[in-house]
PDB file of C-alpha atoms (C1' of nucleotides) in Angstrom:
ATOM      1  CA  MET N   1       2.397 -17.300  15.948  1.00  0.00           C
ATOM      2  CA  ILE N   2       3.078 -13.783  17.124  1.00  0.00           C
ATOM      3  CA  GLY N   3       1.434 -11.775  14.418  1.00  0.00           C
ATOM      4  CA  LYS N   4      -2.265 -12.084  15.057  1.00  0.00           C
ATOM      5  CA  LYS N   5      -2.579  -8.923  17.096  1.00  0.00           C
ATOM      6  CA  LEU N   6      -0.895  -6.925  14.387  1.00  0.00           C
ATOM      7  CA  SER N   7      -3.813  -7.510  12.074  1.00  0.00           C
ATOM      8  CA  LEU N   8      -6.201  -5.802  14.478  1.00  0.00           C
ATOM      9  CA  LYS N   9      -5.752  -2.633  12.480  1.00  0.00           C
ATOM     10  CA  ALA N  10      -8.495  -0.053  12.563  1.00  0.00           C
ATOM     11  CA  ASP N  11      -9.615   0.796   9.060  1.00  0.00           C
ATOM     12  CA  VAL N  12      -8.571   4.388   8.708  1.00  0.00           C
ATOM     13  CA  ILE N  13     -10.415   6.244   5.975  1.00  0.00           C
ATOM     14  CA  VAL N  14      -8.920   9.053   3.924  1.00  0.00           C
ATOM     15  CA  GLY N  15     -10.311  11.394   1.305  1.00  0.00           C
ATOM     16  CA  ILE N  16      -8.994  11.761  -2.197  1.00  0.00           C
ATOM     17  CA  GLY N  17      -7.119  14.933  -1.303  1.00  0.00           C
ATOM     18  CA  ASP N  18      -5.271  13.261   1.531  1.00  0.00           C
ATOM     19  CA  LEU N  19      -4.550  10.193  -0.545  1.00  0.00           C
ATOM     20  CA  SER N  20      -3.126  12.438  -3.229  1.00  0.00           C
ATOM     21  CA  LYS N  21      -0.878  14.305  -0.809  1.00  0.00           C
ATOM     22  CA  MET N  22       0.224  11.060   0.831  1.00  0.00           C
ATOM     23  CA  THR N  23       1.214   9.418  -2.419  1.00  0.00           C
ATOM     24  CA  GLY N  24       2.142  12.246  -4.730  1.00  0.00           C
ATOM     25  CA  VAL N  25      -0.423  11.026  -7.248  1.00  0.00           C
ATOM     26  CA  SER N  26      -2.790  13.692  -8.552  1.00  0.00           C
ATOM     27  CA  THR N  27      -6.497  13.566  -7.760  1.00  0.00           C
ATOM     28  CA  ARG N  28      -7.083  13.490 -11.502  1.00  0.00           C
ATOM     29  CA  GLN N  29      -5.057  10.292 -11.743  1.00  0.00           C
ATOM     30  CA  LEU N  30      -6.717   8.739  -8.717  1.00  0.00           C
ATOM     31  CA  ARG N  31     -10.174   9.278 -10.196  1.00  0.00           C
ATOM     32  CA  TYR N  32      -9.003   7.898 -13.528  1.00  0.00           C
ATOM     33  CA  TRP N  33      -7.401   4.847 -11.948  1.00  0.00           C
ATOM     34  CA  GLU N  34     -10.570   4.190 -10.051  1.00  0.00           C
ATOM     35  CA  GLU N  35     -12.656   4.539 -13.185  1.00  0.00           C
ATOM     36  CA  LYS N  36     -10.363   1.978 -14.791  1.00  0.00           C
ATOM     37  CA  GLY N  37     -10.807  -0.330 -11.838  1.00  0.00           C
ATOM     38  CA  TYR N  38      -7.174  -0.185 -10.801  1.00  0.00           C
ATOM     39  CA  ILE N  39      -7.965   1.101  -7.331  1.00  0.00           C
ATOM     40  CA  GLN N  40     -11.188   1.029  -5.372  1.00  0.00           C
ATOM     41  CA  ALA N  41     -12.860   3.429  -2.982  1.00  0.00           C
ATOM     42  CA  VAL N  42     -14.857   2.161  -0.043  1.00  0.00           C
ATOM     43  CA  PRO N  43     -18.385   1.595  -1.338  1.00  0.00           C
ATOM     44  CA  SER N  44     -21.026   3.910   0.057  1.00  0.00           C
ATOM     45  CA  LYS N  45     -24.511   4.807  -1.014  1.00  0.00           C
ATOM     46  CA  LYS N  46     -24.928   8.236   0.452  1.00  0.00           C
ATOM     47  CA  ASN N  47     -21.626  10.056   0.191  1.00  0.00           C
ATOM     48  CA  THR N  48     -20.818  11.990  -2.931  1.00  0.00           C
ATOM     49  CA  THR N  49     -17.125  12.048  -2.178  1.00  0.00           C
ATOM     50  CA  ARG N  50     -14.653   9.208  -2.519  1.00  0.00           C
ATOM     51  CA  LYS N  51     -13.260   7.587   0.577  1.00  0.00           C
ATOM     52  CA  TYR N  52     -10.373   5.198   0.578  1.00  0.00           C
ATOM     53  CA  LYS N  53      -9.032   2.725   3.068  1.00  0.00           C
ATOM     54  CA  PHE N  54      -5.616   3.732   4.323  1.00  0.00           C
ATOM     55  CA  GLU N  55      -4.221   0.491   2.963  1.00  0.00           C
ATOM     56  CA  MET N  56      -5.051   1.676  -0.518  1.00  0.00           C
ATOM     57  CA  SER N  57      -2.269   4.232  -0.180  1.00  0.00           C
ATOM     58  CA  TYR N  58       0.218   1.369  -0.250  1.00  0.00           C
ATOM     59  CA  LYS N  59      -1.128   0.173  -3.554  1.00  0.00           C
ATOM     60  CA  VAL N  60      -1.165   3.683  -4.986  1.00  0.00           C
ATOM     61  CA  GLN N  61       2.413   4.231  -3.901  1.00  0.00           C
ATOM     62  CA  ALA N  62       3.440   0.914  -5.400  1.00  0.00           C
ATOM     63  CA  ILE N  63       1.773   1.760  -8.693  1.00  0.00           C
ATOM     64  CA  LYS N  64       3.475   5.145  -8.711  1.00  0.00           C
ATOM     65  CA  ARG N  65       6.870   3.588  -8.099  1.00  0.00           C
ATOM     66  CA  TYR N  66       6.507   1.309 -11.102  1.00  0.00           C
ATOM     67  CA  LEU N  67       5.145   4.190 -13.135  1.00  0.00           C
ATOM     68  CA  ASP N  68       8.203   6.237 -12.258  1.00  0.00           C
ATOM     69  CA  GLN N  69      10.357   3.323 -13.368  1.00  0.00           C
ATOM     70  CA  GLY N  70       8.851   3.576 -16.812  1.00  0.00           C
ATOM     71  CA  TYR N  71       6.143   0.935 -16.754  1.00  0.00           C
ATOM     72  CA  THR N  72       2.817   1.671 -18.396  1.00  0.00           C
ATOM     73  CA  LEU N  73      -0.096   2.211 -16.039  1.00  0.00           C
ATOM     74  CA  ALA N  74      -1.541  -1.217 -16.793  1.00  0.00           C
ATOM     75  CA  LYS N  75       1.808  -2.920 -16.219  1.00  0.00           C
ATOM     76  CA  SER N  76       2.392  -0.904 -13.063  1.00  0.00           C
ATOM     77  CA  VAL N  77      -0.895  -2.123 -11.665  1.00  0.00           C
ATOM     78  CA  GLU N  78       0.029  -5.709 -12.536  1.00  0.00           C
ATOM     79  CA  GLN N  79       3.369  -5.336 -10.826  1.00  0.00           C
ATOM     80  CA  ALA N  80       1.781  -3.751  -7.770  1.00  0.00           C
ATOM     81  CA  GLU N  81      -0.742  -6.549  -7.441  1.00  0.00           C
ATOM     82  CA  GLU N  82       1.908  -9.192  -7.917  1.00  0.00           C
ATOM     83  CA  LEU N  83       3.984  -7.490  -5.257  1.00  0.00           C
ATOM     84  CA  ARG N  84       1.041  -7.574  -2.866  1.00  0.00           C
ATOM     85  CA  LYS N  85       0.479 -11.267  -3.561  1.00  0.00           C
ATOM     86  CA  LYS N  86       4.094 -12.035  -2.835  1.00  0.00           C
ATOM     87  CA  PHE N  87       3.952  -9.932   0.283  1.00  0.00           C
ATOM     88  CA  GLU N  88       0.944 -11.896   1.523  1.00  0.00           C
ATOM     89  CA  ILE N  89       2.835 -15.146   1.044  1.00  0.00           C
ATOM     90  CA  TRP N  90       5.856 -13.692   2.753  1.00  0.00           C
ATOM     91  CA  LYS N  91       3.735 -12.430   5.616  1.00  0.00           C
ATOM     92  CA  LYS N  92       1.954 -15.741   6.003  1.00  0.00           C
ATOM     93  CA  PHE N  93       5.271 -17.517   6.331  1.00  0.00           C
ATOM     94  CA  ILE N  94       6.776 -15.011   8.723  1.00  0.00           C
ATOM     95  CA  MET N  95       3.684 -14.841  10.909  1.00  0.00           C
ATOM     96  CA  ASP N  96       3.497 -18.601  11.111  1.00  0.00           C
ATOM     97  CA  LYS N  97       7.156 -19.464  11.567  1.00  0.00           C
ATOM     98  CA  VAL N  98       8.765 -16.668  13.523  1.00  0.00           C
ATOM     99  CA  GLU N  99       8.536 -17.717  17.147  1.00  0.00           C
ATOM    100  CA  LYS N 100      10.789 -15.156  18.742  1.00  0.00           C
ATOM    101  CA  VAL N 101      13.040 -12.269  17.830  1.00  0.00           C
ATOM    102  CA  GLU N 102      15.974 -11.564  20.090  1.00  0.00           C
ATOM    103  CA  ILE N 103      17.554  -8.144  19.920  1.00  0.00           C
ATOM    104  CA  VAL N 104      21.314  -8.534  20.097  1.00  0.00           C
ATOM    105  CA  ASP N 105      22.417  -5.019  19.245  1.00  0.00           C
ATOM    106  CA  ALA N 106      19.743  -2.358  19.378  1.00  0.00           C
ATOM    107  CA  GLU N 107      22.053   0.295  17.968  1.00  0.00           C
ATOM    108  CA  ASN N 108      22.730  -1.562  14.747  1.00  0.00           C
ATOM    109  CA  ASP N 109      19.492  -3.534  14.514  1.00  0.00           C
ATOM    110  CA  TYR N 110      21.288  -6.825  14.915  1.00  0.00           C
ATOM    111  CA  GLY N 111      19.348  -9.779  16.207  1.00  0.00           C
ATOM    112  CA  ILE N 112      18.439 -13.442  16.035  1.00  0.00           C
ATOM    113  CA  ILE N 113      15.158 -14.754  14.708  1.00  0.00           C
ATOM    114  CA  ASP N 114      13.940 -18.056  16.080  1.00  0.00           C
ATOM    115  CA  LEU N 115      12.314 -19.961  13.231  1.00  0.00           C
ATOM    116  CA  GLY N 116      11.442 -23.057  15.178  1.00  0.00           C
ATOM    117  CA  ASP N 117      12.316 -26.704  14.757  1.00  0.00           C
ATOM    118  CA  LEU N 118      14.023 -27.966  11.669  1.00  0.00           C
ATOM    119  CA  GLU N 119      11.470 -30.095   9.852  1.00  0.00           C
ATOM    120  CA  GLY N 120      12.120 -33.758  10.473  1.00  0.00           C
ATOM    121  CA  ASP N 121      14.591 -33.171  13.252  1.00  0.00           C
ATOM    122  CA  GLN N 122      13.220 -31.910  16.534  1.00  0.00           C
ATOM    123  CA  ASN N 123      16.698 -31.736  17.999  1.00  0.00           C
ATOM    124  CA  LYS N 124      17.752 -28.918  15.763  1.00  0.00           C
ATOM    125  CA  ARG N 125      16.442 -25.400  15.559  1.00  0.00           C
ATOM    126  CA  VAL N 126      16.639 -22.879  12.731  1.00  0.00           C
ATOM    127  CA  TYR N 127      17.721 -19.293  13.310  1.00  0.00           C
ATOM    128  CA  GLY N 128      17.907 -16.280  11.100  1.00  0.00           C
ATOM    129  CA  VAL N 129      20.850 -14.169  12.141  1.00  0.00           C
ATOM    130  CA  VAL N 130      21.264 -10.494  11.388  1.00  0.00           C
ATOM    131  CA  ASP N 131      24.689  -9.179  12.305  1.00  0.00           C
ATOM    132  CA  GLU N 132      27.624  -7.166  11.015  1.00  0.00           C
ATOM    133  CA  ASN N 133      28.033  -9.686   8.230  1.00  0.00           C
ATOM    134  CA  GLY N 134      24.493  -9.279   6.988  1.00  0.00           C
ATOM    135  CA  CYS N 135      21.881 -12.006   7.138  1.00  0.00           C
ATOM    136  CA  HIS N 136      22.317 -15.759   7.240  1.00  0.00           C
ATOM    137  CA  PHE N 137      20.767 -18.940   8.556  1.00  0.00           C
ATOM    138  CA  GLU N 138      22.070 -21.072  11.343  1.00  0.00           C
ATOM    139  CA  VAL N 139      20.985 -24.475  12.566  1.00  0.00           C
ATOM    140  CA  ARG N 140      21.733 -25.061  16.217  1.00  0.00           C
ATOM    141  CA  ARG N 141      21.116 -27.831  18.700  1.00  0.00           C
ATOM    142  CA  GLN N 142      17.790 -27.568  20.452  1.00  0.00           C
ATOM    143  CA  PRO N 143      18.486 -25.599  23.636  1.00  0.00           C
ATOM    144  CA  ASP N 144      17.594 -27.472  26.834  1.00  0.00           C
ATOM    145  CA  MET N 145      14.309 -26.423  28.344  1.00  0.00           C
ATOM    146  CA  ASP N 146      14.507 -24.472  31.578  1.00  0.00           C
ATOM    147  CA  LYS N 147      11.780 -26.360  33.342  1.00  0.00           C
TER     148      LYS N 147
ATOM    149  C1'  DG L   1     -12.239  25.187   1.274  1.00  0.00           C
ATOM    150  C1'  DT L   2     -12.790  20.526  -1.023  1.00  0.00           C
ATOM    151  C1'  DT L   3     -14.702  17.357  -4.342  1.00  0.00           C
ATOM    152  C1'  DC L   4     -17.333  16.145  -8.484  1.00  0.00           C
ATOM    153  C1'  DT L   5     -18.177  15.975 -13.455  1.00  0.00           C
ATOM    154  C1'  DT L   6     -17.385  17.459 -17.966  1.00  0.00           C
ATOM    155  C1'  DA L   7     -14.750  19.362 -21.505  1.00  0.00           C
ATOM    156  C1'  DC L   8     -10.744  20.884 -23.862  1.00  0.00           C
ATOM    157  C1'  DA L   9      -5.544  21.341 -24.778  1.00  0.00           C
TER     158       DA L   9
ATOM    159  C1'  DT K   1      -2.834  13.864 -17.605  1.00  0.00           C
ATOM    160  C1'  DG K   2      -3.252  18.948 -16.417  1.00  0.00           C
ATOM    161  C1'  DT K   3      -6.304  22.550 -16.015  1.00  0.00           C
ATOM    162  C1'  DA K   4     -10.574  25.256 -15.965  1.00  0.00           C
ATOM    163  C1'  DA K   5     -15.479  25.973 -15.102  1.00  0.00           C
ATOM    164  C1'  DG K   6     -19.672  25.607 -12.621  1.00  0.00           C
ATOM    165  C1'  DA K   7     -22.300  23.008  -9.202  1.00  0.00           C
ATOM    166  C1'  DA K   8     -22.751  20.589  -4.803  1.00  0.00           C
TER     167       DA K   8
END
DNA sequence: GTTCTTACA
DNA sequence: TGTAAGAA
């Protein structure tokens, strides 16, 4: 598991103006989406202005992309949330199974991803290979331990 | 200067 | 959803 440290993200807060500029979605839309419950600002008693977690910009951008593709706002939100769900599953798998990433060719972003033992056969190891041919899996014999 | 709400096109 | 107005 190599991903734990990556989740130590500081929660950056942005105002509605910044969120709008970051995403290309008007402040009018952002307020409307929030009113509809499609996006949420960080709850606060005192402040009279909306504050959003930086992560919310991802959702807003996702919604905008689907909107631009012709989906209705409601459908765009559904798609965006489904995308996030899938991403969480994807992330969970990657964070749990990727043991090592070896850079083979830094120029072309080629490399080999060590995905650990093949289930049910500790003598074989699964690799994800990214090279000039694209991406593919390989199962190789378990390399002998150094020590 | 920015954000908020409300109202109208 | 854009824009305008007046207040905070």
